[in-house]
Amino acid sequence: MLKIYNTLARQKQTFTPIVAGKVSMYVCGMTVYDYCHLGHARVMVVFDMVSRWLRASGYAVTYVRNITDIDDKIIKRANENGQSISELTQYFIDAMNEDAGKLGIIQPDIEPKATAFIGDMIQMIAALIEKGFAYVAKNGDVFYSVNHFAGYGKLSGKSLEDLRAGERVELDSFKKDPMDFVLWKAVKPNEPSWDSPFGGPNGGKGRPGWHIECSAMSAHYLGAQFDIHGGGQDLQFPHHENEIAQSEAAHNHSGQPCKMVNYWMHNGFVRVDNEKMSKSLANFFTIRQVLEKYDAEVVRFFILRAHYRSPLNYSDQHLEDAKLALTRLYTALRGHVVCDIPINWQHPQAVKFKEVMDDDFNTVEAMAILFDLANELNKTKSAETAILLRGLAGILGLLGRDSDAFLQGADAPGELNVEALIVLRNEAKRAKNFAESDRIRKLLADEGIILEDSPQGTSWRRA
RNA sequence: GGCGCGAUAGCAAAGCGGUUAUGCCGCGGCCUGCAAAGCCGUUUAGACCAGUUCGACUCUGGUUCGCGCCUCCA
């Protein structure tokens, strides 16, 4: 029985889908004005893992991850670059897909772009105005009136009073309440705009605010109520709080409450030197920067080796550690080919694996089981164990490659003809010319190539 | 200031009211021409102070320190 930590309830809860056997899941995706960094990688990997485990558990999953392709930063960046907005966003969408693919992320079932759902957003805003939850300000902006929504703050545990008392609330003369947030931004010079029926000095022309995008797109594909909503911890407030306010108010029928999401999931941050990795702190590493140095599977392994709700410190040392650990698993699998044999769920280790994954996706414990299996495999060389190890790891999107492909690296062996040197060395060894055989081994070692002798012959890998 | 999270061995990171987490590193042994890999064994824990309990790393309270949200952020 799957248990999920629900941010809304502040505890683990047994997962019960709205429709038996089906799961509807929405995750806040990227704003595409730059390359994805490791924080984005974590969201993608974590919810990829979640969807994989749900599918492995027999659920038919509909996974929606949106793309925000209109917002202040995009407009600014496009203007700076002298590009059109769609040129800019398409470039970074392609880059994102490339990065995600390398990290072994299965593409979500639906990846809606905000600009394709302006109509849905306008409809939702109109409904909110009609029901008294939103108002058109003098400047043409449309705001959500937070004190009309009784549940405001229930996800983030904040109260309107506390929020208003906060130091950083900016005063905006067009708002009725400083906590009101924008649903529709009136058009400004050099900004793209869409027609709307909201009126105001610009005849309603404008563009949507950020929060309404997700409310509209999730409702479009998953309906007024769905099972799981995910995202980074930083989206809890205000983004997800505002989504709830919008969706639950807009879908209220004659005062009947309509719960938007049953399970809210938030992944922890990636940190650098114990601080959150973020654009504003300028301490971020892009996925492609990291992939220049480390194998993508190592990065995926690194992310899944921490619990999804815990903070994850990034450093070269930690990536090196992850690389060595993953090397251990692949080393154990050497000689066992990749195959597609189904998992034996009766096996005690598979039972344990299911148990820990069902406990709020405890990939850390799941990994420990993989290492136990590797140990068993090293001792027994049992093909059954190898199949199980590959199968269980495969659910996490790991160990899908041939061992040598991982251990030797995908790139060409460089200038040295490793196989030929191994032959020469073995000849020297047979002649008991150990000085020569050690010279050859040293030669290769200096190039980062490690030789390993075994009864089956000599194999090599990269350090 | 308000709200919330965390503190585990050299590093990373989980579970658990009593029984080996796991990975990397270190040490000893086996194996090896020597290595590497692997196997066996092994040293390092639970910020601090109280309390509950037969028993606490695990529960409760306090202290200290760190982090996050309250502004765009995954």
XYZ file of C-alpha atoms (C1' of nucleotides) in Angstrom:
537
model
C 0.000 0.000 0.000
C 1.527 3.266 -1.148
C 1.970 6.076 1.326
C 2.733 9.609 0.249
C 3.805 12.530 2.359
C 1.135 15.102 1.633
C 2.316 18.660 2.182
C -1.277 19.737 2.711
C -1.798 17.262 5.558
C 1.786 17.528 6.842
C 1.998 13.764 7.155
C 2.211 10.540 5.216
C -1.132 9.304 3.961
C -2.248 6.138 2.273
C -2.634 6.868 -1.396
C -6.146 6.418 -2.732
C -6.634 7.561 -6.306
C -9.819 9.305 -7.397
C -10.404 6.659 -10.046
C -9.297 3.154 -9.098
C -6.198 2.094 -11.013
C -5.559 5.545 -12.469
C -3.391 8.419 -11.331
C -3.575 11.986 -12.555
C -0.440 13.961 -11.803
C 0.566 17.537 -12.531
C 4.028 18.966 -11.967
C 5.074 22.577 -12.351
C 7.700 22.598 -15.036
C 10.180 25.114 -16.257
C 10.072 28.715 -17.342
C 12.069 28.476 -20.511
C 14.360 31.475 -20.760
C 17.629 29.755 -19.842
C 19.271 26.350 -19.545
C 18.018 24.070 -16.795
C 20.162 23.859 -13.689
C 20.546 21.026 -11.201
C 17.551 22.206 -9.228
C 15.422 21.682 -12.307
C 17.123 18.341 -12.823
C 16.007 17.270 -9.376
C 12.350 18.079 -10.038
C 12.454 16.222 -13.315
C 14.247 13.190 -11.895
C 12.151 13.024 -8.726
C 8.798 13.124 -10.449
C 10.045 10.861 -13.199
C 10.859 8.388 -10.432
C 7.409 8.920 -8.903
C 5.643 8.274 -12.191
C 7.822 5.226 -12.837
C 7.021 3.751 -9.454
C 3.296 4.422 -9.875
C 3.407 2.661 -13.238
C 5.436 -0.215 -11.836
C 2.739 -0.486 -9.174
C 0.151 -1.017 -11.862
C -1.416 2.413 -12.135
C -2.301 3.995 -15.455
C -0.631 7.382 -15.002
C -1.401 10.618 -16.785
C 1.582 12.832 -16.105
C 1.338 16.495 -17.086
C 4.338 18.806 -16.765
C 3.779 22.296 -18.078
C 6.067 24.719 -19.832
C 5.837 28.396 -18.983
C 6.628 30.143 -22.232
C 5.376 33.622 -21.422
C 6.523 35.701 -18.458
C 8.525 38.790 -17.501
C 11.904 37.119 -17.696
C 11.207 35.576 -21.060
C 10.121 38.914 -22.493
C 13.164 40.623 -21.034
C 15.583 37.975 -22.301
C 14.052 37.929 -25.760
C 14.355 41.710 -25.978
C 17.974 41.568 -24.808
C 18.797 38.939 -27.386
C 16.844 40.626 -30.127
C 14.924 37.409 -30.617
C 11.264 36.654 -30.875
C 9.745 35.078 -27.805
C 8.910 31.865 -29.592
C 12.442 31.640 -30.972
C 13.867 31.981 -27.476
C 11.449 29.602 -25.795
C 11.714 26.948 -28.494
C 15.497 27.006 -28.174
C 15.349 26.392 -24.433
C 12.568 23.839 -24.721
C 14.808 21.861 -27.059
C 17.720 22.258 -24.662
C 15.568 21.102 -21.771
C 14.401 18.017 -23.646
C 17.968 17.190 -24.549
C 19.102 17.480 -20.915
C 16.099 15.525 -19.653
C 16.719 12.773 -22.176
C 20.289 12.374 -21.006
C 19.143 12.105 -17.409
C 16.934 9.189 -18.374
C 13.704 11.075 -17.864
C 10.689 9.612 -19.582
C 8.839 12.399 -21.286
C 5.638 13.346 -19.462
C 2.459 12.325 -21.246
C 1.482 15.927 -21.813
C 3.674 19.033 -21.814
C 1.333 21.939 -22.330
C 2.704 25.365 -23.156
C 1.062 28.287 -21.406
C 0.610 30.297 -24.598
C -1.595 27.565 -26.029
C -4.080 27.915 -23.159
C -4.701 31.634 -22.946
C -8.361 30.964 -23.768
C -8.726 28.579 -20.825
C -7.059 31.099 -18.550
C -9.341 33.915 -19.674
C -12.333 31.693 -19.048
C -11.151 30.864 -15.577
C -10.414 34.495 -14.732
C -13.864 35.472 -16.023
C -15.415 32.841 -13.776
C -13.461 34.182 -10.811
C -14.635 37.731 -11.509
C -18.192 36.529 -11.880
C -18.082 34.640 -8.599
C -16.631 37.620 -6.791
C -13.129 36.243 -6.255
C -11.407 38.659 -8.611
C -11.658 42.266 -9.705
C -10.417 44.487 -12.509
C -8.200 47.264 -11.182
C -8.080 50.783 -12.548
C -4.951 50.086 -14.606
C -6.537 47.074 -16.298
C -4.780 44.398 -14.209
C -7.052 41.709 -12.852
C -6.374 40.685 -9.263
C -7.428 37.772 -7.139
C -9.019 38.925 -3.936
C -7.426 36.703 -1.326
C -9.724 37.498 1.565
C -12.677 36.145 -0.380
C -11.136 32.690 -0.311
C -11.553 31.143 3.094
C -8.842 28.515 2.721
C -6.051 30.853 1.706
C -2.838 29.722 3.403
C -3.851 26.130 4.069
C -1.056 24.607 2.018
C 1.815 26.789 3.207
C 0.551 27.127 6.762
C 0.534 30.880 6.522
C -2.216 33.173 7.594
C -3.153 36.345 5.755
C -2.466 38.323 8.897
C 1.068 36.965 9.183
C 1.666 37.558 5.523
C 0.468 41.128 5.662
C 2.674 41.696 8.682
C 5.709 40.414 6.750
C 8.389 42.951 6.028
C 8.588 42.345 2.378
C 5.031 42.869 1.230
C 5.163 45.499 -1.416
C 2.497 48.123 -1.653
C 0.674 48.311 -4.907
C -1.843 51.057 -5.122
C -3.995 49.141 -7.577
C -4.580 46.262 -5.178
C -7.372 46.230 -2.641
C -5.225 44.114 -0.345
C -1.426 43.876 -0.466
C -1.697 40.089 -0.656
C -3.920 40.101 -3.728
C -2.097 38.599 -6.671
C -2.330 39.256 -10.362
C -4.339 37.045 -12.701
C -4.104 39.193 -15.795
C -1.521 41.838 -16.537
C -2.646 44.783 -18.638
C -0.572 45.236 -21.780
C 2.603 47.326 -21.633
C 4.660 48.732 -24.511
C 6.857 46.137 -26.295
C 5.098 43.253 -24.648
C 2.997 40.604 -26.296
C -0.689 40.640 -25.482
C -3.937 38.834 -26.015
C -7.476 40.182 -26.173
C -9.665 39.647 -23.176
C -13.113 40.731 -22.081
C -11.858 42.310 -18.857
C -11.993 45.939 -20.019
C -9.871 48.646 -18.448
C -7.864 51.423 -20.094
C -6.407 49.078 -22.740
C -9.644 47.396 -23.606
C -8.710 44.206 -21.833
C -5.518 43.576 -23.796
C -2.901 41.877 -21.693
C -1.270 38.624 -20.713
C -1.840 36.056 -17.987
C -0.158 36.051 -14.605
C 1.972 33.065 -13.745
C -0.267 31.320 -11.250
C -3.349 31.097 -13.453
C -1.417 29.128 -16.053
C -1.128 26.031 -13.937
C -4.712 26.230 -12.706
C -5.991 26.414 -16.264
C -3.717 23.744 -17.732
C -4.215 21.235 -14.940
C -7.988 21.655 -15.158
C -7.864 21.322 -18.928
C -6.141 17.948 -18.861
C -6.928 16.494 -15.462
C -10.181 18.153 -14.454
C -11.225 20.200 -11.456
C -9.878 17.554 -9.093
C -6.854 15.355 -9.547
C -4.585 13.087 -7.532
C -1.061 14.446 -7.274
C 0.427 17.882 -7.741
C 4.174 18.224 -7.511
C 6.883 20.822 -7.691
C 9.851 22.301 -5.902
C 9.509 23.371 -2.316
C 9.846 26.995 -3.273
C 6.606 26.836 -5.218
C 4.586 25.969 -2.151
C 4.084 29.638 -1.497
C 2.825 31.620 -3.211
C 2.465 29.634 -6.435
C 0.689 26.515 -5.220
C -1.284 28.402 -2.604
C -2.539 30.649 -5.372
C -3.334 27.708 -7.623
C -5.550 26.313 -4.904
C -7.259 29.668 -4.411
C -7.888 30.022 -8.140
C -8.953 26.502 -8.970
C -11.067 25.835 -5.926
C -12.839 29.171 -6.234
C -13.360 28.889 -9.974
C -14.711 25.351 -9.745
C -16.949 26.076 -6.793
C -20.470 25.289 -7.838
C -23.086 27.195 -5.916
C -20.854 27.328 -2.898
C -20.002 23.620 -2.963
C -16.298 23.246 -2.278
C -14.186 21.495 -4.878
C -10.858 20.211 -3.619
C -8.281 20.736 -6.323
C -5.547 18.276 -5.350
C -5.558 15.281 -3.036
C -1.797 14.891 -2.585
C 0.669 17.754 -2.749
C 4.283 16.682 -3.148
C 7.287 18.979 -2.843
C 10.877 18.041 -3.470
C 13.766 19.533 -1.488
C 16.310 21.959 -2.866
C 19.671 21.364 -4.379
C 22.207 23.301 -2.373
C 25.679 24.607 -2.968
C 27.793 25.220 0.129
C 24.682 24.660 2.187
C 22.714 27.350 0.390
C 19.854 26.921 -2.009
C 20.950 26.749 -5.611
C 19.106 29.498 -7.408
C 19.274 31.990 -10.170
C 19.126 34.912 -7.790
C 22.106 33.696 -5.767
C 23.941 32.967 -9.014
C 25.327 29.802 -7.470
C 23.757 27.407 -9.923
C 25.257 24.795 -12.165
C 23.427 24.012 -15.364
C 22.744 20.410 -16.221
C 24.968 20.630 -19.254
C 27.836 22.064 -17.226
C 27.654 19.102 -14.895
C 27.306 16.633 -17.755
C 30.586 17.866 -19.184
C 32.275 16.376 -16.146
C 30.011 13.563 -15.039
C 28.077 10.805 -16.684
C 24.352 11.569 -16.763
C 23.533 8.358 -14.954
C 25.880 9.371 -12.152
C 23.921 12.602 -11.802
C 20.626 10.712 -11.748
C 22.052 8.286 -9.205
C 23.301 11.197 -7.103
C 19.825 12.744 -7.043
C 18.003 9.521 -6.210
C 20.488 8.594 -3.498
C 18.963 11.286 -1.302
C 15.357 11.239 -0.200
C 13.300 13.520 -2.434
C 12.195 15.745 0.433
C 15.680 16.236 1.879
C 18.094 18.925 0.882
C 20.779 17.733 -1.514
C 24.208 19.306 -1.379
C 25.996 19.518 -4.665
C 29.767 19.320 -4.894
C 32.356 17.618 -7.053
C 33.287 15.406 -4.142
C 29.716 14.155 -3.811
C 29.514 13.467 -7.518
C 32.805 11.567 -7.338
C 31.397 9.553 -4.490
C 28.246 8.823 -6.465
C 30.359 7.769 -9.424
C 32.338 5.286 -7.330
C 29.178 3.883 -5.798
C 27.525 3.422 -9.180
C 30.752 1.838 -10.408
C 30.374 -0.792 -7.729
C 26.949 -1.737 -9.044
C 28.079 -1.868 -12.641
C 31.169 -3.836 -11.687
C 28.998 -6.470 -10.049
C 26.946 -6.678 -13.243
C 29.952 -7.168 -15.492
C 29.405 -10.162 -17.693
C 25.647 -10.098 -17.200
C 23.970 -8.786 -20.324
C 21.125 -6.313 -20.350
C 17.855 -8.115 -20.754
C 14.158 -7.584 -20.367
C 13.162 -10.355 -18.024
C 10.338 -9.306 -15.703
C 11.003 -8.822 -12.009
C 10.340 -11.710 -9.664
C 8.242 -9.878 -7.106
C 8.270 -12.915 -4.846
C 11.988 -12.516 -4.168
C 12.563 -11.266 -0.589
C 14.649 -8.345 -1.802
C 11.959 -7.371 -4.312
C 9.371 -7.510 -1.551
C 11.574 -5.225 0.528
C 12.115 -2.922 -2.423
C 8.390 -2.540 -2.891
C 7.945 -1.926 0.801
C 10.412 0.936 0.944
C 9.289 2.508 -2.323
C 5.708 2.361 -1.094
C 6.862 4.265 1.970
C 6.860 7.713 0.398
C 9.259 6.752 -2.373
C 12.227 5.939 -0.179
C 14.799 5.642 -2.938
C 17.586 5.731 -0.352
C 16.477 2.444 1.161
C 15.808 1.124 -2.319
C 19.417 1.861 -3.230
C 20.658 0.027 -0.150
C 18.795 -3.021 -1.467
C 20.541 -2.652 -4.811
C 23.880 -2.748 -3.010
C 22.829 -5.798 -1.044
C 21.972 -7.482 -4.322
C 25.315 -6.444 -5.794
C 27.059 -8.029 -2.851
C 25.051 -11.201 -3.305
C 25.805 -11.162 -7.011
C 29.539 -10.775 -6.393
C 29.449 -13.860 -4.237
C 27.087 -16.099 -6.148
C 27.418 -14.824 -9.733
C 23.794 -15.847 -9.970
C 22.086 -14.773 -13.187
C 18.822 -14.538 -11.295
C 20.302 -11.980 -8.932
C 21.713 -9.990 -11.828
C 18.308 -9.939 -13.490
C 16.654 -8.788 -10.290
C 19.268 -6.103 -9.690
C 18.853 -4.778 -13.208
C 15.090 -5.002 -12.994
C 14.711 -3.130 -9.716
C 17.298 -0.531 -10.672
C 15.488 -0.130 -13.981
C 12.419 1.101 -12.130
C 14.580 3.928 -10.841
C 15.903 4.492 -14.331
C 19.337 3.117 -13.443
C 21.688 0.321 -14.560
C 20.128 0.157 -17.993
C 23.421 -0.016 -19.821
C 25.892 -2.753 -20.487
C 28.518 -2.658 -17.737
C 31.444 -2.092 -20.049
C 29.607 0.768 -21.720
C 29.441 2.460 -18.338
C 32.840 1.418 -16.996
C 34.789 2.135 -20.149
C 32.878 5.247 -21.134
C 31.001 5.834 -24.319
C 33.743 7.918 -25.871
C 36.508 6.436 -27.988
C 39.461 4.978 -26.039
C 41.668 7.803 -27.289
C 45.126 7.363 -28.751
C 45.881 4.097 -27.065
C 44.852 0.772 -28.430
C 43.846 -0.708 -25.117
C 43.039 -4.181 -26.377
C 46.375 -4.472 -28.198
C 48.294 -3.340 -25.121
C 46.455 -5.912 -23.034
C 47.579 -8.612 -25.452
C 51.188 -7.391 -25.215
C 51.018 -7.258 -21.453
C 49.624 -10.761 -21.219
C 52.447 -12.011 -23.414
C 54.930 -10.363 -21.074
C 53.136 -11.882 -18.112
C 53.300 -15.357 -19.620
C 57.028 -14.839 -20.123
C 57.209 -13.754 -16.469
C 58.552 -10.449 -17.685
C 56.761 -8.552 -14.932
C 58.788 -5.393 -15.406
C 57.358 -5.130 -18.916
C 53.824 -6.085 -17.952
C 53.851 -3.538 -15.135
C 55.231 -0.922 -17.497
C 52.286 -1.423 -19.812
C 49.833 -1.335 -16.944
C 51.415 1.880 -15.683
C 51.278 3.359 -19.165
C 47.539 2.756 -19.280
C 47.028 3.847 -15.701
C 48.599 7.179 -16.544
C 45.884 7.543 -19.157
C 43.234 6.782 -16.565
C 42.726 3.208 -17.651
C 42.704 0.516 -15.010
C 43.390 -3.121 -15.853
C 41.847 -5.931 -13.915
C 43.031 -9.510 -14.228
C 40.663 -12.346 -13.544
C 40.474 -16.049 -14.383
C 38.351 -15.045 -17.376
C 41.033 -12.731 -18.695
C 41.936 -9.082 -18.414
C 39.322 -6.356 -18.521
C 39.700 -2.615 -18.397
C 37.787 0.391 -17.183
C 38.251 4.071 -16.747
C 39.202 5.453 -13.364
C 9.609 39.955 12.817
C 5.973 35.637 11.244
C 5.749 30.455 9.674
C 8.310 25.861 8.769
C 12.370 22.194 8.340
C 16.832 20.038 9.957
C 21.344 18.541 13.284
C 23.472 10.674 12.519
C 30.305 8.192 12.321
C 36.309 11.082 8.208
C 32.528 12.264 3.906
C 27.522 11.299 2.049
C 22.830 9.439 3.652
C 18.351 6.209 5.655
C 15.388 3.323 8.815
C 14.307 2.115 13.638
C 11.870 2.505 21.388
C 15.931 -2.863 22.370
C 18.584 -6.787 17.015
C 24.602 -5.241 10.606
C 21.486 0.390 7.225
C 23.921 1.449 2.668
C 27.962 3.815 -0.418
C 32.902 6.197 -0.407
C 37.362 6.645 2.603
C 40.668 4.081 6.641
C 42.636 -0.481 8.867
C 43.560 -6.147 8.995
C 43.102 -10.663 6.256
C 42.015 -13.811 1.814
C 42.780 -13.762 -3.392
C 46.847 -11.881 -6.979
C 53.664 -12.542 -9.755
C 52.426 -7.518 -7.932
C 48.005 -4.815 -8.474
C 42.859 -3.825 -9.425
C 38.184 -5.844 -8.616
C 35.875 -9.050 -5.263
C 35.184 -11.597 -0.554
C 35.717 -11.821 4.969
C 36.600 -8.966 9.249
C 37.074 -4.124 11.432
C 37.698 1.332 13.524
C 34.810 6.034 13.448
C 27.762 7.783 15.129
C 23.486 10.197 16.590
C 24.708 18.909 18.453
C 23.816 20.084 23.796
C 20.740 19.772 28.459
C 16.710 17.728 30.934
C 12.386 14.367 31.059
C 9.295 9.807 29.823
C 10.802 4.449 29.749
C 13.170 -1.696 32.187
C 15.621 0.453 27.848
C 16.109 6.507 23.423
C 19.883 8.086 17.905
C 14.538 7.062 17.678
C 9.252 9.955 22.032
C 8.545 14.993 24.987
C 10.414 19.877 26.540
C 14.334 23.414 26.367
C 19.180 25.376 24.438
C 22.591 26.146 20.484
C 23.626 26.055 15.457
C 22.218 25.568 10.196
C 18.594 26.048 6.277
C 14.044 27.479 3.789
C 9.458 30.371 2.773
C 7.188 35.219 3.693
C 9.866 38.856 -3.556
C 10.952 35.888 -9.282
C 12.562 30.978 -8.204
C 12.253 23.741 -9.257
